[in-house]
mmCIF file of C-alpha atoms in Angstrom:
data_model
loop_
_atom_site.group_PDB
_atom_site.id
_atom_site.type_symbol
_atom_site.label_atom_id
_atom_site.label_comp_id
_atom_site.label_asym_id
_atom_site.label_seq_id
_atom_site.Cartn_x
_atom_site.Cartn_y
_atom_site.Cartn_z
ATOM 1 C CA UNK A 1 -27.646 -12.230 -11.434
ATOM 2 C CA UNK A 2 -24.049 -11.331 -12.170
ATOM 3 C CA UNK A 3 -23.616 -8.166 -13.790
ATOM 4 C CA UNK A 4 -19.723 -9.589 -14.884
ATOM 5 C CA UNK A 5 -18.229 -10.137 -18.348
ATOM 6 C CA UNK A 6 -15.120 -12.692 -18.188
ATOM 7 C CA UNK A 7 -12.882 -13.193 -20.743
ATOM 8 C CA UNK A 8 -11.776 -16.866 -20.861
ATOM 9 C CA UNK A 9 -9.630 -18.205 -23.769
ATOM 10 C CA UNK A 10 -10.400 -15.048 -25.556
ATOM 11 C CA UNK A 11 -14.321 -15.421 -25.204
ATOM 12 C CA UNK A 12 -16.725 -13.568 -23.566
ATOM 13 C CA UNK A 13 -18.689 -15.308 -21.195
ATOM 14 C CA UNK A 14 -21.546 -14.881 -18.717
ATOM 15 C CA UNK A 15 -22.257 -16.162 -15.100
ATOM 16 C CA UNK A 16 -25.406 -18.540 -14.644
ATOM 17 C CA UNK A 17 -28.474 -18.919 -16.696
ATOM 18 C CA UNK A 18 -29.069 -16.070 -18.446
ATOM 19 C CA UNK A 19 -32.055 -14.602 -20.657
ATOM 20 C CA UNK A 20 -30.932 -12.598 -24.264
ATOM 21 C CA UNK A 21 -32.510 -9.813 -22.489
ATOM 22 C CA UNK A 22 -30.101 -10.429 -19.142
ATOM 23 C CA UNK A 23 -27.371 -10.430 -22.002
ATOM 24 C CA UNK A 24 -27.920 -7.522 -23.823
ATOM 25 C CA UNK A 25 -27.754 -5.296 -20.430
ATOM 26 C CA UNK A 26 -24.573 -6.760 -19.341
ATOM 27 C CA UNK A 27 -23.485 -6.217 -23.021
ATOM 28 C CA UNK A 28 -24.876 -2.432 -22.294
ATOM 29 C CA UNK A 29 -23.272 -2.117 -19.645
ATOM 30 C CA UNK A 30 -19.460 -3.188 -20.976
ATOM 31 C CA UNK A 31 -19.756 -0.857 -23.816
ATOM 32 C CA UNK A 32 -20.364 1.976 -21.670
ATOM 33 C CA UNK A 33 -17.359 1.203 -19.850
ATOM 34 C CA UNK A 34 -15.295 0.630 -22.802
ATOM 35 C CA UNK A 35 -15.878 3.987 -23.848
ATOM 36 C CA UNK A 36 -15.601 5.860 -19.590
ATOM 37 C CA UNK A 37 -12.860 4.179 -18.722
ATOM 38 C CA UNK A 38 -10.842 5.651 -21.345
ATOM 39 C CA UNK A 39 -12.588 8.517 -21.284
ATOM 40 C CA UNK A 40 -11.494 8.914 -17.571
ATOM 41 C CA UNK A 41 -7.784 7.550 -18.064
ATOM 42 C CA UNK A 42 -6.966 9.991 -20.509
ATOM 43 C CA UNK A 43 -8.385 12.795 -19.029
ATOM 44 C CA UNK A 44 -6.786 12.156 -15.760
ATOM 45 C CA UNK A 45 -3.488 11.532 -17.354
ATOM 46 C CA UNK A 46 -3.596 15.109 -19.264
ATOM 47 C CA UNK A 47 -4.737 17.008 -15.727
ATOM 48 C CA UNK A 48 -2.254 14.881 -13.404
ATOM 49 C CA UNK A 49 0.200 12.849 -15.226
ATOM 50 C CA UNK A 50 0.879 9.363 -13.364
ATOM 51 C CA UNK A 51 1.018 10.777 -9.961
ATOM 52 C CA UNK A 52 -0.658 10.077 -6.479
ATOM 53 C CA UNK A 53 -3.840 12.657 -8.245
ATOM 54 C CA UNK A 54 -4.572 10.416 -10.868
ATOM 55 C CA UNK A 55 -4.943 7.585 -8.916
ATOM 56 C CA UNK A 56 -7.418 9.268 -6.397
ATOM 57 C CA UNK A 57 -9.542 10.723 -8.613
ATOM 58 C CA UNK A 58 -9.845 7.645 -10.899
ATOM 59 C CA UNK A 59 -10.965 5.681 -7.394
ATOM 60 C CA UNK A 60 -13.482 8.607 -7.095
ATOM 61 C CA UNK A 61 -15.291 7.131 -10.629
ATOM 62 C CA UNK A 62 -15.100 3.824 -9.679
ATOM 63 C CA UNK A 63 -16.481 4.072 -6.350
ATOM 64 C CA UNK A 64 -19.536 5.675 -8.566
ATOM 65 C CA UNK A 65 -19.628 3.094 -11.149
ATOM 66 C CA UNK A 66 -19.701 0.427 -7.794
ATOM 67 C CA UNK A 67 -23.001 1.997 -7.142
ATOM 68 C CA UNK A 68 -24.413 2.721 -10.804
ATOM 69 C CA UNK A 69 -23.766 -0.850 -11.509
ATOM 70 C CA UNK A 70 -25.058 -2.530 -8.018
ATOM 71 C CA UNK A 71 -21.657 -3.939 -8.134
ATOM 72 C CA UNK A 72 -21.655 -6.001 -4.508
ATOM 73 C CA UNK A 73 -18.685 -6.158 -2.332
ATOM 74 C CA UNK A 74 -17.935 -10.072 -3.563
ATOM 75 C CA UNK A 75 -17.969 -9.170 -6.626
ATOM 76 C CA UNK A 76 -15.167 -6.083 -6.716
ATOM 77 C CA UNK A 77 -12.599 -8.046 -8.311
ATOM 78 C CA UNK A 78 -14.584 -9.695 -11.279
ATOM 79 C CA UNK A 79 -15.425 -5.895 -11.804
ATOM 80 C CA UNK A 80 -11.817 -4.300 -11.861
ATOM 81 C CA UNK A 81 -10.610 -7.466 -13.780
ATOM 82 C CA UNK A 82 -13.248 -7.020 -16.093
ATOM 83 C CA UNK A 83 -12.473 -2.826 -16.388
ATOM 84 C CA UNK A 84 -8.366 -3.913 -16.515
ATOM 85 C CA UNK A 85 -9.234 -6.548 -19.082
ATOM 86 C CA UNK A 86 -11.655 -5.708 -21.506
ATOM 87 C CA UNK A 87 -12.603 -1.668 -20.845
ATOM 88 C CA UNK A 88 -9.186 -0.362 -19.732
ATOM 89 C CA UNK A 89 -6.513 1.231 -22.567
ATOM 90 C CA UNK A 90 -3.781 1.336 -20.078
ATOM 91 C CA UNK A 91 -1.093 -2.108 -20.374
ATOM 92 C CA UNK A 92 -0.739 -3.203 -16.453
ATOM 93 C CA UNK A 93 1.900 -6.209 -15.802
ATOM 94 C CA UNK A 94 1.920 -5.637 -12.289
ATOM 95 C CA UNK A 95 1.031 -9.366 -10.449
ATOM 96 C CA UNK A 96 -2.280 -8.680 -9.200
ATOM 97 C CA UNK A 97 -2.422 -12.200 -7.755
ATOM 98 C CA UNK A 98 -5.806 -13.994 -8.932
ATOM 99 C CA UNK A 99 -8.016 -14.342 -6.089
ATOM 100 C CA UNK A 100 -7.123 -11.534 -3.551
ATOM 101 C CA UNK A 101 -8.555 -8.079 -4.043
ATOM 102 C CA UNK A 102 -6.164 -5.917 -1.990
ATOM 103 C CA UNK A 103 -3.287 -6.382 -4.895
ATOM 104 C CA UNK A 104 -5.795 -5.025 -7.451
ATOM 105 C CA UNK A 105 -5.013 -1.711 -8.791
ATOM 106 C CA UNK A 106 -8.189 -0.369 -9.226
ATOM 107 C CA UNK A 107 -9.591 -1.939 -5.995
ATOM 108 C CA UNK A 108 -6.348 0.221 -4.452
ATOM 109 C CA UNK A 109 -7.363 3.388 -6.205
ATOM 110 C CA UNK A 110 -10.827 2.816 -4.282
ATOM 111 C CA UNK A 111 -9.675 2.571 -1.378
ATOM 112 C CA UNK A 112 -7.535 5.583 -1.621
ATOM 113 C CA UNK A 113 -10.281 7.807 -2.996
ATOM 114 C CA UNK A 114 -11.947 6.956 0.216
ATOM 115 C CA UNK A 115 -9.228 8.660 2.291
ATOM 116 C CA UNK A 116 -9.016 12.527 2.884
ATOM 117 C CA UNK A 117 -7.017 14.373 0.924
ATOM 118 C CA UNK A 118 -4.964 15.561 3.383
ATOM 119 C CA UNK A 119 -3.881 12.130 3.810
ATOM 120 C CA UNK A 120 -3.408 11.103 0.400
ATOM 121 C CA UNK A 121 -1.137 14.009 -0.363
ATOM 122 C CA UNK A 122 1.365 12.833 2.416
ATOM 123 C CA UNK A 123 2.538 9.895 -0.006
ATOM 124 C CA UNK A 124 3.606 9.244 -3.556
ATOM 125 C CA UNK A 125 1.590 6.210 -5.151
ATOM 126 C CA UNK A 126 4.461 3.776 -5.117
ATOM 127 C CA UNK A 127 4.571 4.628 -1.338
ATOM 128 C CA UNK A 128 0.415 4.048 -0.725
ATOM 129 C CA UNK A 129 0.634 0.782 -3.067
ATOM 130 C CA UNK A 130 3.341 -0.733 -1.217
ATOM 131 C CA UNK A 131 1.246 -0.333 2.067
ATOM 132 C CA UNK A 132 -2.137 -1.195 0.328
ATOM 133 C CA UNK A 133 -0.387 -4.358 -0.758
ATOM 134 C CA UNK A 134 -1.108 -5.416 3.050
ATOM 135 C CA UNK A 135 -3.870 -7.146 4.376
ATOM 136 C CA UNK A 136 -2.886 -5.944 8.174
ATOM 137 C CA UNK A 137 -3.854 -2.106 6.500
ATOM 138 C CA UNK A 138 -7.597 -3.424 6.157
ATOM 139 C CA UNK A 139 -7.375 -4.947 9.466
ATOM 140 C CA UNK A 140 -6.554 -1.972 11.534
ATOM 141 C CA UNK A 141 -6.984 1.399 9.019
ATOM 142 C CA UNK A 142 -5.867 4.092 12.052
ATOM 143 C CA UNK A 143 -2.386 3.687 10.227
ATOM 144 C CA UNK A 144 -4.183 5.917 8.121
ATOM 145 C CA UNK A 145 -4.866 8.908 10.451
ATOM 146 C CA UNK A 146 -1.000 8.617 11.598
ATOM 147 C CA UNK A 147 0.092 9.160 7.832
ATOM 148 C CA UNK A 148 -2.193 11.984 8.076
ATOM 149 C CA UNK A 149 -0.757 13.421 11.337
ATOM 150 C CA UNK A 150 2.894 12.744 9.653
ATOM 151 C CA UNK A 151 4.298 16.731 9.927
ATOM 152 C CA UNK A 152 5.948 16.040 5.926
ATOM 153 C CA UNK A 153 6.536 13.874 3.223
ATOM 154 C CA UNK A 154 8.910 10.560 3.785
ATOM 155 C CA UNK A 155 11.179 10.301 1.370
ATOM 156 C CA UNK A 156 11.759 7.420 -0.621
ATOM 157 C CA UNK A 157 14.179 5.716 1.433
ATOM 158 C CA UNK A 158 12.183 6.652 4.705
ATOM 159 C CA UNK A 159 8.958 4.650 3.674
ATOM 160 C CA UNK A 160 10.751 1.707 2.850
ATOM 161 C CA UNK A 161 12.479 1.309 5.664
ATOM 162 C CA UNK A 162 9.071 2.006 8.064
ATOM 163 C CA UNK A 163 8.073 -0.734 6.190
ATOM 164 C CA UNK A 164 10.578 -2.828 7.152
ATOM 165 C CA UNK A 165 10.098 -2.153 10.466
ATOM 166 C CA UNK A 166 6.007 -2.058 10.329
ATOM 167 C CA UNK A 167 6.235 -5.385 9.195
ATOM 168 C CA UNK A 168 8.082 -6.728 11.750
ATOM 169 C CA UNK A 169 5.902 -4.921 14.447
ATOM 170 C CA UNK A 170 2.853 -6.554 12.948
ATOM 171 C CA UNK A 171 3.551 -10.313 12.748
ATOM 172 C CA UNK A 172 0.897 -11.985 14.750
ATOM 173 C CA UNK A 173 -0.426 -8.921 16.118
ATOM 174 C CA UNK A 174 -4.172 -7.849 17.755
ATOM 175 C CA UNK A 175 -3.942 -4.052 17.260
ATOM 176 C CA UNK A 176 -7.064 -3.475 18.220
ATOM 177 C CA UNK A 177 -5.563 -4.222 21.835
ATOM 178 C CA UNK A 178 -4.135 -0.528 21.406
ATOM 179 C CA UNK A 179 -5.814 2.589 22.418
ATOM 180 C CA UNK A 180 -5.323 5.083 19.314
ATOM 181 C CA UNK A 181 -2.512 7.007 21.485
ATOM 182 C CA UNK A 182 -0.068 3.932 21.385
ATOM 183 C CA UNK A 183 -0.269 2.703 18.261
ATOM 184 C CA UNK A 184 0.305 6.296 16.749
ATOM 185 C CA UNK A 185 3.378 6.143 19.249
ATOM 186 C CA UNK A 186 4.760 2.794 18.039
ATOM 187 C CA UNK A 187 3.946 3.935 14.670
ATOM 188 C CA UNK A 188 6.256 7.530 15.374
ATOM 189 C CA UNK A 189 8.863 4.716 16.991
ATOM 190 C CA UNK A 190 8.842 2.990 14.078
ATOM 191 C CA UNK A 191 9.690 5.359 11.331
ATOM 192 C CA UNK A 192 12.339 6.972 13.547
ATOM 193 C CA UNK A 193 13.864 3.640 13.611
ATOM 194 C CA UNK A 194 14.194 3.695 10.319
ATOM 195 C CA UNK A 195 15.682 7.141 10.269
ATOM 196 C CA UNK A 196 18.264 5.869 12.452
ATOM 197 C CA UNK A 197 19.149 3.210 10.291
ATOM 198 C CA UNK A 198 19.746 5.303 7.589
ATOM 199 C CA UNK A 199 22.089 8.160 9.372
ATOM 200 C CA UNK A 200 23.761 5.310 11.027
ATOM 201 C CA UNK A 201 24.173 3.455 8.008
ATOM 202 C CA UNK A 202 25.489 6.532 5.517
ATOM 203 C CA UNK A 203 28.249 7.211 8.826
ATOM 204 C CA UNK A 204 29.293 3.365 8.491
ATOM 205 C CA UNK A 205 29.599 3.855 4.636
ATOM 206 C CA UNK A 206 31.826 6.769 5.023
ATOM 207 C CA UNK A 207 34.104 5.038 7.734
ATOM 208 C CA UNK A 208 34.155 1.614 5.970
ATOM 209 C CA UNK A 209 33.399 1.869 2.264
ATOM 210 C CA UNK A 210 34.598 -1.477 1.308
ATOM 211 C CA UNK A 211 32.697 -3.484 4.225
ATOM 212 C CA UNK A 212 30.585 -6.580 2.604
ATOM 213 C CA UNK A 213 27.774 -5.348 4.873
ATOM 214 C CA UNK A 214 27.247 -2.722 2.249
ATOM 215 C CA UNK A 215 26.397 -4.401 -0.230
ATOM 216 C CA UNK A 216 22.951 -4.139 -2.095
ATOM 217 C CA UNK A 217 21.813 -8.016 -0.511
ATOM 218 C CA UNK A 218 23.926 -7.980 2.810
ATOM 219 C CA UNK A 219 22.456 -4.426 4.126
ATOM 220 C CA UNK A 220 18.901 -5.490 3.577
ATOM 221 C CA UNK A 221 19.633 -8.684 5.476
ATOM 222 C CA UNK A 222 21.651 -6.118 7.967
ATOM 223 C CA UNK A 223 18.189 -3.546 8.275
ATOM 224 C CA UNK A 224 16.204 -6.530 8.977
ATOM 225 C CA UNK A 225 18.458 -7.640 12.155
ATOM 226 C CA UNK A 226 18.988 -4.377 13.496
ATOM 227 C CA UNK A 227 15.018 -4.167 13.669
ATOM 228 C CA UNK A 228 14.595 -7.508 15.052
ATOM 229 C CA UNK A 229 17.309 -6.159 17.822
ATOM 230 C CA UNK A 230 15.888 -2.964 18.364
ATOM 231 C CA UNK A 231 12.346 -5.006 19.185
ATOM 232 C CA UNK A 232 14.328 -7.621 21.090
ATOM 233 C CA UNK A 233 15.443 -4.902 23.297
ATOM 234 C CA UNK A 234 12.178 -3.459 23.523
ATOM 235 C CA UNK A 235 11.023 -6.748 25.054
ATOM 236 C CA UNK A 236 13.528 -7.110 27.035
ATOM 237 C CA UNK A 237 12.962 -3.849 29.457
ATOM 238 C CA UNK A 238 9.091 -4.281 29.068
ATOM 239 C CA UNK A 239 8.894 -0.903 26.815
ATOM 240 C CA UNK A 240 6.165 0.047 24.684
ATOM 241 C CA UNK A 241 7.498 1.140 21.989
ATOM 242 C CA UNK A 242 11.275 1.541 20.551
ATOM 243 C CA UNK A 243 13.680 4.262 22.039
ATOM 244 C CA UNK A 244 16.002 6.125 20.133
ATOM 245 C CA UNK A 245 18.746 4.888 22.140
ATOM 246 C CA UNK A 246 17.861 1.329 21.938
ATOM 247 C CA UNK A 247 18.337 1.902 18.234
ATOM 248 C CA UNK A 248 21.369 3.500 18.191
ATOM 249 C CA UNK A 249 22.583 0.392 20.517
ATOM 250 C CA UNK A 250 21.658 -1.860 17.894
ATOM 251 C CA UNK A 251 23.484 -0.529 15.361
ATOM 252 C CA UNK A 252 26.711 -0.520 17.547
ATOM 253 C CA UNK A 253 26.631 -4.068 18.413
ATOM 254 C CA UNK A 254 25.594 -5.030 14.765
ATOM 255 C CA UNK A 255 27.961 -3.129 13.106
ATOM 256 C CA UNK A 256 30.630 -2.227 15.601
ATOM 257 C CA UNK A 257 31.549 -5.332 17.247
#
């Protein structure tokens, strides 16, 4: 028996064939998260405000309302939807998709309450949503124990370049053909990539401030070719991972030439 409440066409309604008794427990069971969930949101909010905290410790309750409830793995996103759309006070316009569960924000709080803190504290949420937004993170979760390893916090800029780059790296990729000790080195290759990119691109600015290249649409499309170079060059001299000065050759012919 499904334990979820939908709301279609602003109606309550119930999975299969269901007894008034099967009814009134489900009903029992959405009041009493009308009332936690708020409960929890608010009192997060007052101890944490909207950072990485909140987030952590809200996945914390969930994972115990998962087992209070008997809530089965299948059935994770009819749950959050259900919290999000009939228990939750907070207004969330984020596109969650409608069938996928990794998008879900409370499914992404789970999975980060799962995580040591010493991991968690290495990112802001924007930073851990953006990476729980992939599917390859579920596939392969050592990328986990390198954020943990990571000697400080990426900046803003940082992550989203590693990203860049991650993504790259993982199109139609097996990691689980890596031994822990290269992927963390790809994964270090990666992210000083990135930090190439970004000295090398703040020298161009300064030497060429009017170059179209610089602009907000051109230098993402720029980023993404001087990755796809850097791994092209990789390739090329059988490496395992990206040097520094295979990146900083990039750059030159890219921008240069």
């Amino acid at each position: 028996m499904s334990k979820i409440v939908k709301l279609v066409d602003g109606h309550l309604t119930y999975s299969g064939m269901l007894s008034s008794k099967d009814i009134a427990s489900i009903d029992d069971i959405l009041s009493a998260l009308q009332k936690e969930i708020p409960d929890i949101e608010s009192t997060l909010n007052e101890t944490y405000g909207n950072n990485v905290w909140y987030k952590y410790y809200l996945g914390q309750f969930l994972r115990e309302l998962l087992e209070k409830y008997q809530i089965p793995m299948y059935e994770r996103r009819l749950f959050w939807d259900e919290i999000k759309y009939l228990a939750s006070t907070e207004v969330r316009t984020r596109d969650e998709g409608k069938n996928s569960t990794k998008r879900s924000f409370y499914e992404q709080c789970y999975t980060l309450s799962q995580l040591d803190k010493s991991i968690v504290e290495k990112l802001a949420w924007r930073q851990w949503q953006s990476l729980l937004d992939r599917g390859s993170v579920r596939e392969d979760s050592r990328i986990f124990q390198w954020i943990g390893n990571l000697s400080r916090k990426p900046s803003g800029e940082e992550w989203r370049e590693f990203e860049k780059a991650l993504n790259l790296f993982l199109k139609n990729k097996d990691l689980s053909v890596f031994e822990d000790e290269e992927l963390f080195k790809i994964y270090d290759s990666l992210f000083q990539a990135g930090t190439i990119w970004l000295q090398e691109i703040k020298k161009f600015s300064k030497e060429h401030p009017k170059s179209r290249k610089l602009e907000s649409s051109s230098k993402t499309k720029w980023s993404k070719k001087y990755y796809a170079l850097c791994f092209e060059k990789k390739k090329g001299l059988h490496l395992e991972s990206v040097t520094k000065e295979l990146c900083h050759e990039a750059f030159s012919e890219l921008f240069n030439n």
